[in-house]
Coordinates of C-alpha atoms and ligand atoms in Angstrom, one line a residue:
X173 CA 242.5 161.4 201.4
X174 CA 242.3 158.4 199.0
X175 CA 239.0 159.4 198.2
X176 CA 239.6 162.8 196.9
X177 CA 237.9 163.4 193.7
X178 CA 240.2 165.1 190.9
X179 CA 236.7 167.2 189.4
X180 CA 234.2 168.7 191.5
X181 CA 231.1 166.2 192.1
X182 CA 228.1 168.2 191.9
X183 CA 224.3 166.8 193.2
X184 CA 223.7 166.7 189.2
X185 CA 225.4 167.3 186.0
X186 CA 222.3 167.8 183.4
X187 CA 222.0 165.8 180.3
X188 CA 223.4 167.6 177.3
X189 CA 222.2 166.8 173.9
X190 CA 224.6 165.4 171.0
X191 CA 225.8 168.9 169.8
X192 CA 225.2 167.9 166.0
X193 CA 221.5 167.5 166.7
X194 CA 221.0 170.2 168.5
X195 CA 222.8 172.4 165.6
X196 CA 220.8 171.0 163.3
X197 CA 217.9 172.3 164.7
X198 CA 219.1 175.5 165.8
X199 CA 219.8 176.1 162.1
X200 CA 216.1 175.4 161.6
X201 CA 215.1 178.0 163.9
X202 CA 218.0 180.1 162.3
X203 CA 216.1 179.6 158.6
X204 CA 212.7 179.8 160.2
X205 CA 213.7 183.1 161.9
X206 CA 210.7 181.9 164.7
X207 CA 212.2 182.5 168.2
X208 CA 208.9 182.4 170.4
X209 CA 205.9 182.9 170.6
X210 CA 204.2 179.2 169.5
X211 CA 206.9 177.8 167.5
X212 CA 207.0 175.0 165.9
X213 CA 209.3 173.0 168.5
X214 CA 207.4 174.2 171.2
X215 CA 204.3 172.7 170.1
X216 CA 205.8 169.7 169.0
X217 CA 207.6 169.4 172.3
X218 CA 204.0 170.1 173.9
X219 CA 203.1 166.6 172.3
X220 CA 205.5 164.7 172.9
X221 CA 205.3 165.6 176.7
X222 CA 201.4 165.0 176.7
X223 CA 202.0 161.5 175.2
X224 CA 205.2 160.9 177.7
X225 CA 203.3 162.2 180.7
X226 CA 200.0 160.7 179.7
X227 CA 198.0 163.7 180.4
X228 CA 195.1 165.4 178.0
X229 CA 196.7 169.0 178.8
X230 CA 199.8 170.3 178.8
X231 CA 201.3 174.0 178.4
X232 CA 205.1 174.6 178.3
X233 CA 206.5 177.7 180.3
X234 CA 209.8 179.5 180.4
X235 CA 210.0 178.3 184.1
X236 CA 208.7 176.2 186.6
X237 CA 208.2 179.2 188.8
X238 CA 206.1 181.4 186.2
X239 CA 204.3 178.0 185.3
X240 CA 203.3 177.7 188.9
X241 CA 202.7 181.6 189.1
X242 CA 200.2 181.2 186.4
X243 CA 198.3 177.9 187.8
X244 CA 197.5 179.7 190.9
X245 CA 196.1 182.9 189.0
X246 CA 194.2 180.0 186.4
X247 CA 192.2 178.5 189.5
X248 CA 191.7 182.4 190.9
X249 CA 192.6 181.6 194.5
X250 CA 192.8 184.4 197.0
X251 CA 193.1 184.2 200.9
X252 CA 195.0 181.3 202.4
X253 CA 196.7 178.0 201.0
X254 CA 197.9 175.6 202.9
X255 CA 201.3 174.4 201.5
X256 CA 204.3 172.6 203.3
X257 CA 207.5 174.2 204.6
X258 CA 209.6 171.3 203.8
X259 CA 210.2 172.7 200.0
X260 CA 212.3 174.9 197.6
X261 CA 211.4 179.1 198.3
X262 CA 209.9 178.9 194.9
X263 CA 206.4 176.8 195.8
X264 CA 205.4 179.3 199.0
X265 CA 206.8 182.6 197.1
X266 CA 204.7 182.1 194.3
X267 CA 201.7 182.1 196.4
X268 CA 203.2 185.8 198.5
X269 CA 203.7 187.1 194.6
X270 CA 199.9 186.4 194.3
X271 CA 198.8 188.3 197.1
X272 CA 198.1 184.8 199.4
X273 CA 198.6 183.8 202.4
X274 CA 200.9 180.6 202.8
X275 CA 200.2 178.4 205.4
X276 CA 202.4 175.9 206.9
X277 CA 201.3 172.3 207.7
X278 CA 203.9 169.7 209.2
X279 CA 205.2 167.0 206.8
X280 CA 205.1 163.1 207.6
X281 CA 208.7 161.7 208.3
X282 CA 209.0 158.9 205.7
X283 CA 207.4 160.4 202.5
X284 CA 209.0 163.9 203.6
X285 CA 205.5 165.5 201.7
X286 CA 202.8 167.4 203.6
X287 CA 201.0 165.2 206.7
X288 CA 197.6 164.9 205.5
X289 CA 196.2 164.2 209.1
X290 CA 197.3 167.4 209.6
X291 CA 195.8 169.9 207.3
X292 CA 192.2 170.2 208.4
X293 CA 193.1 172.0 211.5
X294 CA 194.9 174.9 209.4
X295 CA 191.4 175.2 207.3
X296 CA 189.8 178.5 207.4
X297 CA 186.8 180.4 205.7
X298 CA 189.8 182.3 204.0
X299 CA 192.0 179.2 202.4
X300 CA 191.0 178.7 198.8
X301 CA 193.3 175.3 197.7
X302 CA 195.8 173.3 199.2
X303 CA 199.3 173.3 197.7
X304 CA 201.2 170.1 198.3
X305 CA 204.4 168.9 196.9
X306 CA 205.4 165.2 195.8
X307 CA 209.1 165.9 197.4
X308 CA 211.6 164.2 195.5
X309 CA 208.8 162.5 193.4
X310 CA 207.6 160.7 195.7
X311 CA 204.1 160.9 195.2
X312 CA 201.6 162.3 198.2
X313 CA 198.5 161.1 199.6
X314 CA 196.4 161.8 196.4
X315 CA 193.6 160.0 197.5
X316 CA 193.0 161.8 201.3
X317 CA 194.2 165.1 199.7
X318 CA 191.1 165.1 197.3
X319 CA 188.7 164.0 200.0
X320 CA 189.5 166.5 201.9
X321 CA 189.2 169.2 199.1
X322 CA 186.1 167.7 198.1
X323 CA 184.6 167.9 201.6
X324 CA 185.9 171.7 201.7
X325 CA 185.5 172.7 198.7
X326 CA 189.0 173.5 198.1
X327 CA 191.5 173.2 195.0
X328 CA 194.4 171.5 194.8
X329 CA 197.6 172.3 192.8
X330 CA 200.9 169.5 193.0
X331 CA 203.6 171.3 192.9
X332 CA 205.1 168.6 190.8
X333 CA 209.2 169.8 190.1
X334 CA 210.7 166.8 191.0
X335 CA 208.1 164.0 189.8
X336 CA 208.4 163.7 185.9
X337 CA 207.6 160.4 184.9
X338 CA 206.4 159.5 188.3
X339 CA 203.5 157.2 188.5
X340 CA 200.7 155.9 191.0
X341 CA 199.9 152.3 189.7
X342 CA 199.5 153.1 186.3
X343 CA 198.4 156.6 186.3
X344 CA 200.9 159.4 185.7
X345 CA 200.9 161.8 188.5
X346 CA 200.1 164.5 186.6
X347 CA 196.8 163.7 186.1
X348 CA 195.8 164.1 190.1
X349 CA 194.7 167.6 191.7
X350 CA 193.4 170.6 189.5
X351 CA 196.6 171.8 188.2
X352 CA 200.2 170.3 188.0
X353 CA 203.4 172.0 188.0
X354 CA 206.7 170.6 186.7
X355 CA 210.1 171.8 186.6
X356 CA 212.5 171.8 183.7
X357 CA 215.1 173.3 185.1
X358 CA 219.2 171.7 184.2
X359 CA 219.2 170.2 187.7
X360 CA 215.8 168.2 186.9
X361 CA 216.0 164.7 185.0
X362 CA 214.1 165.7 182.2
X363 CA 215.4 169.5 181.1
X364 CA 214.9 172.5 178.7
X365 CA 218.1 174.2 180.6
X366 CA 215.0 176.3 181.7
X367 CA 211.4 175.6 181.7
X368 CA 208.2 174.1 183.4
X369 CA 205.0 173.2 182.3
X370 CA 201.3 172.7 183.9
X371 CA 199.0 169.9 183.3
X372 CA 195.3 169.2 183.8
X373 CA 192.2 167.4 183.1
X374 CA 189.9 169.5 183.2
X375 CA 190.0 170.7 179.5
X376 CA 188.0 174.0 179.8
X377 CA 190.9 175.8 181.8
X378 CA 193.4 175.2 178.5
X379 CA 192.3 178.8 177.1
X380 CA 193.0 180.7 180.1
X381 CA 196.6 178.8 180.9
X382 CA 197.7 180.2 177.1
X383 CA 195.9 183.6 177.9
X384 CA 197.5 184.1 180.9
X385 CA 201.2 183.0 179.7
X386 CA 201.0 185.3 176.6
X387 CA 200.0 188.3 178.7
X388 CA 196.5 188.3 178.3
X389 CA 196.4 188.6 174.6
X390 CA 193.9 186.4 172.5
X391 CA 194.9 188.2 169.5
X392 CA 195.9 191.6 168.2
X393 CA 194.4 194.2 170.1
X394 CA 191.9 191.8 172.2
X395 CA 193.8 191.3 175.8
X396 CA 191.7 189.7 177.8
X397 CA 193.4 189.2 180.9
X398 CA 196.6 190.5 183.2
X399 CA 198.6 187.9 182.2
X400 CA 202.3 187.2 181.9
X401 CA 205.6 186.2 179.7
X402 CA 205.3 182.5 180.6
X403 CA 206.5 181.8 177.2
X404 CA 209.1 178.9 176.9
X405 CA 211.3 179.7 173.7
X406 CA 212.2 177.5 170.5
X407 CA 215.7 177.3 171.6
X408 CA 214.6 175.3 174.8
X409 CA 211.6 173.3 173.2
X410 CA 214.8 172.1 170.9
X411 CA 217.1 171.5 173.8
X412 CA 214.2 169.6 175.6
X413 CA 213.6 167.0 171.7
X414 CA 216.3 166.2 172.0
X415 CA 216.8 165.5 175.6
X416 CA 213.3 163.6 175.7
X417 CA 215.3 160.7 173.7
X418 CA 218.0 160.6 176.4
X419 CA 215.6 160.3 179.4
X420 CA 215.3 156.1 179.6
X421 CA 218.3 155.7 179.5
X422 CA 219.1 157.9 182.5
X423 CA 216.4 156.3 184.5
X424 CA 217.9 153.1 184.0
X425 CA 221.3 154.5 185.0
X426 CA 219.7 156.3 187.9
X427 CA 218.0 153.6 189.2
X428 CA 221.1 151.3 189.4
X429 CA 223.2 154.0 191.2
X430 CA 220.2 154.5 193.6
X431 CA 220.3 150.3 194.4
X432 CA 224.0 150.8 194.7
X433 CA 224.1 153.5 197.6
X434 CA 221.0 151.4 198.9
X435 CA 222.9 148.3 199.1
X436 CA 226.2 150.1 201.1
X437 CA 224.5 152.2 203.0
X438 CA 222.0 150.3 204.6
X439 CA 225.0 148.3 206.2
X440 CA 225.3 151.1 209.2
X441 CA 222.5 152.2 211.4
X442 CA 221.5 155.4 211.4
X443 CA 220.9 156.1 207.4
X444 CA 217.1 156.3 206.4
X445 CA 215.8 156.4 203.0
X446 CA 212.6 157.8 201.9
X447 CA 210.1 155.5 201.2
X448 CA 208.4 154.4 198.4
X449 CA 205.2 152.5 198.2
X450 CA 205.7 149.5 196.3
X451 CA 203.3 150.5 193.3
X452 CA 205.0 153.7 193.0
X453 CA 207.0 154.6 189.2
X454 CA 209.9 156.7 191.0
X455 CA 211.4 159.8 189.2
X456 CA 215.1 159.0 190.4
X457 CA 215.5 162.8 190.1
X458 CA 217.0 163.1 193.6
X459 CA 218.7 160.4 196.1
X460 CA 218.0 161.6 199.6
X461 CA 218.9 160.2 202.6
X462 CA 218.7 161.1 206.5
X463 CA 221.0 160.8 208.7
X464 CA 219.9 159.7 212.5
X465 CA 223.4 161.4 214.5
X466 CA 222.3 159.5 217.8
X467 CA 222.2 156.4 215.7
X468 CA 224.9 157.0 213.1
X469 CA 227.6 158.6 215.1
X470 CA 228.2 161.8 213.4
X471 CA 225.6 164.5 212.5
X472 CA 224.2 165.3 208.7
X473 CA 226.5 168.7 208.8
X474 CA 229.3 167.0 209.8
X475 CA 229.2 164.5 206.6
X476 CA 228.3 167.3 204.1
X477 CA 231.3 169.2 205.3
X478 CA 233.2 165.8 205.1
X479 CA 232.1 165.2 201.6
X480 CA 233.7 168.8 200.8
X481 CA 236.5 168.4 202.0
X482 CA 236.5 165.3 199.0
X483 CA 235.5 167.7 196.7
X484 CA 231.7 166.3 196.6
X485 CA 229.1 168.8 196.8
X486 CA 226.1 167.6 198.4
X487 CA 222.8 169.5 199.0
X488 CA 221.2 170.1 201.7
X489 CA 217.9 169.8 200.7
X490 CA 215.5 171.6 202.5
X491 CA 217.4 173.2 204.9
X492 CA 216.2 175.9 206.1
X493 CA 212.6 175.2 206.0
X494 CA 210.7 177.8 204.7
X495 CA 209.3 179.1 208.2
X496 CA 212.7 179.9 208.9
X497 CA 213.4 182.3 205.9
X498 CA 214.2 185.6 207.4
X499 CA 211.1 187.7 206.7
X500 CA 208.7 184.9 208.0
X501 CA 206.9 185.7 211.1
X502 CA 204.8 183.3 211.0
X503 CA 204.0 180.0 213.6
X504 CA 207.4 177.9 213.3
X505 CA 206.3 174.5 215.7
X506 CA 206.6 172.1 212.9
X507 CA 208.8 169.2 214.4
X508 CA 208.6 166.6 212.1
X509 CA 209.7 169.1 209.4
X510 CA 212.3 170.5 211.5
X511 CA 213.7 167.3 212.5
X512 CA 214.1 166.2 208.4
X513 CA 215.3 169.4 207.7
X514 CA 218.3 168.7 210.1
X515 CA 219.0 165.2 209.2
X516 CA 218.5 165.5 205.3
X517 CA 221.3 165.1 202.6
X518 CA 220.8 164.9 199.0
X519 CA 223.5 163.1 197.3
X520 CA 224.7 163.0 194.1
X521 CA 222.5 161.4 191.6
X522 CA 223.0 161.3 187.9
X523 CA 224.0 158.9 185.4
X524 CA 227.6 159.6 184.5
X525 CA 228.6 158.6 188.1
X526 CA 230.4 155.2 188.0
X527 CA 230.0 152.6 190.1
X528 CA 233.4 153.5 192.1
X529 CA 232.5 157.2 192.6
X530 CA 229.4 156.1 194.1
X531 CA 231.4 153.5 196.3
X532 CA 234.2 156.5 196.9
X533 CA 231.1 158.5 197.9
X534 CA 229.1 156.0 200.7
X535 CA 233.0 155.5 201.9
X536 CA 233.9 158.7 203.0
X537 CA 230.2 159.3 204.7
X538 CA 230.8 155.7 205.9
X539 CA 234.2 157.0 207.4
Ligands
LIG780 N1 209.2 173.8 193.3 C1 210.1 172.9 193.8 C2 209.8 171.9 194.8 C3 211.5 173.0 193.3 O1 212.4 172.2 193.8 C4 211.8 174.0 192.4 C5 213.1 174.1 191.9 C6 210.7 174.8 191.9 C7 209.4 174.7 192.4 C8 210.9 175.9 190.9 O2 211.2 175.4 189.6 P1 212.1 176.3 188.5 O3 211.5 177.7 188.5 O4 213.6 176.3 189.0 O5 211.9 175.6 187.2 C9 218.1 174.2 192.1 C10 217.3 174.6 190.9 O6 217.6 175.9 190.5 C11 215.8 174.6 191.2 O7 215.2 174.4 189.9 C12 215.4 173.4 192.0 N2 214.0 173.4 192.3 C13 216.2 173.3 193.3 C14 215.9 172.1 194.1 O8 217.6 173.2 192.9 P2 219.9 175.5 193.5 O9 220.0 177.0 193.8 O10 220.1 174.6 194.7 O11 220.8 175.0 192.3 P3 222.2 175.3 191.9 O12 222.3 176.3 190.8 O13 223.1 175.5 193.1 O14 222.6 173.9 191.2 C15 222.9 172.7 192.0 C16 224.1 172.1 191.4 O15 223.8 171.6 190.1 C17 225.3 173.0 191.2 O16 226.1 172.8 192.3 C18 226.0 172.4 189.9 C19 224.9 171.7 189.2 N3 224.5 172.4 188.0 C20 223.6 173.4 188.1 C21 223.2 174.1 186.9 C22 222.2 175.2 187.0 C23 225.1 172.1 186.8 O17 225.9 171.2 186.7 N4 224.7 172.7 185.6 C24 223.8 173.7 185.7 O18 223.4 174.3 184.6 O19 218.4 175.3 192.9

């Protein structure tokens, strides 16, 4: 048990910002008495993330969940979406709250995100947009996934919680599909210890985003539409100024740590990473690998209950797929996903680990 680590290691341990700073501005917002409701940290943080992001619209949220709530009612679909069951509940529940149909589409094994060869044959007169997530950050197959909603006249929202700062060449993936949704939750990179936002091109859909996140209200006594509280507060638009700063530095850390467990534990068979095209800007926001038992030995459960046993707290990450949630009735033949979901662990990532936790860490899944 030479391994054993004294304090719990968790799949993340979220930035925190320099307590001084943060005071400082919380006394601002003290003076100010401005909560919510368009404050002035909010909409700074609204520019800084447009610049950082380099998209031409951006709207914060309390959530990533109510952000993606409100993209689906911006673009008014109805029906059917097709989305992939290889996620986190949040990106097919939304669609259920909205009254839609998800449907499932298999994923491709190396990226993990939804097979685009795929989703033509789930396309009905009833689905209204695709729903596809870049899983881990790793982007997916912008360019077929437009083609295809071109040719059917579908939209397309990214469900986008895990790709901030990722990039396709040099344009930031939040510029691609009609809407994009991403996460700002403490386990995400970036963080406003709750919090999400939506980005788009098209310009004209900017009035309906803040409509619908402020409840339908354009001003006193005109409510124009059913919205909701999407509302991120001035206590998390400070937390997330302050974080911004701290976010290069984390990728830098992140990215070391992720050639580090690279390096170790690509020395057995039987460990896959996912893979990146070579003009991709990762996120670093998670480190999955899979394990291959017939090839590795010992099974993905096995070396998460291992890694307990350590005191390491590994995630399994997305297991169960969503077609297996117990109210689902649904078609369930997805093998590629099902396979992934069985072999997929998502280790710790984040940029306080040293050097020897991570070693500590590929040595006791190493055995
Ligand atoms: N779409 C996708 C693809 C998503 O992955 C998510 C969220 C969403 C949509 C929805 O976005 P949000 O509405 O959440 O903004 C976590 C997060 O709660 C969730 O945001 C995230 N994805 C998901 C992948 O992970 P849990 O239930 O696995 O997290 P939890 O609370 O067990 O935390 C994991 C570990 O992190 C803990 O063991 C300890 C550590 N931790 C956690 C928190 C909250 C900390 O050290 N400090 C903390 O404050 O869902």
């Amino acid at each position: 048990m030479n391994h054993f680590f004294k304090s719990p290691i968790y799949i993340t341990k979220p930035l925190l910002p320099d307590r001084e700073k943060y005071f400082e501005l919380l006394n601002n917002i003290f003076d100010s008495g401005i909560l919510s409701n368009n404050g002035k940290y909010l909409l700074e943080l609204e520019g800084s993330l447009r610049s950082i992001l380099d998209v031409p619209n951006l709207r914060l949220f309390n959530n990533g969940t109510t952000a993606l709530l409100t993209a689906i009612r911006v673009l008014n679909l109805a029906g059917e979406v097709i989305t992939t069951p290889f996620t986190f509940p949040a990106t097919p529940h939304t669609l259920i709250w909205n009254g839609i149909k998800p449907v499932f589409c298999d994923i491709e094994e190396t990226s993990m995100n939804i097979d685009v060869f795929e989703i033509e044959k789930y396309i009905t007169n009833k689905t209204s947009a695709i729903l596809a997530v870049h899983t881990f950050g790793t982007p997916c197959h912008v360019g077929k996934i437009e083609r295809i909603a071109h040719d059917h006249n579908l939209k397309v929202i990214y469900d986008s919680a895990h790709a901030f700062m990722t990039k396709i060449v040099y344009e930031s993936i939040g510029n691609f599909g009609d809407i994009s949704m991403f996460s700002f939750h403490p386990t995400k990179l970036f963080h406003t210890s709750e919090g999400g936002a939506l980005t788009y091109n098209n310009s004209s859909l900017d009035e309906k985003v803040q409509l619908l996140r402020n409840f339908g209200i354009k001003e006193e006594g005109i409510i124009l539409e059913s919205g909701i509280n999407g509302k991120m507060n001035e206590l998390q638009a400070a937390m997330g100024l302050i974080i911004l700063d701290l976010v290069e530095e984390e990728r830098k850390k992140r990215e070391s740590i992720s050639n580090l467990y690279k390096q170790i534990l690509s020395q057995r068979n039987g460990i896959y990473f996912q893979q990146l095209h070579e003009l991709v800007v990762p996120s670093y926001q998670y480190f999955p690998i899979r394990i291959k038992e017939k090839e590795f030995g010992k099974s993905r459960d096995f070396i998460y209950d291992e890694l307990k046993k350590y005191n390491v707290f590994a995630r399994k990450y997305f297991y169960p797929l969503c077609t297996e949630y117990s109210y689902y009735d649904g078609p369930k033949d997805f093998p590629v996903a099902k396979t992934v979901s069985n072999e997929v662990l998502c280790l710790p990532f984040y940029g306080e680990l040293t050097e020897s936790d991570v070693e500590n860490i590929c040595n006791i899944i190493l055995g």
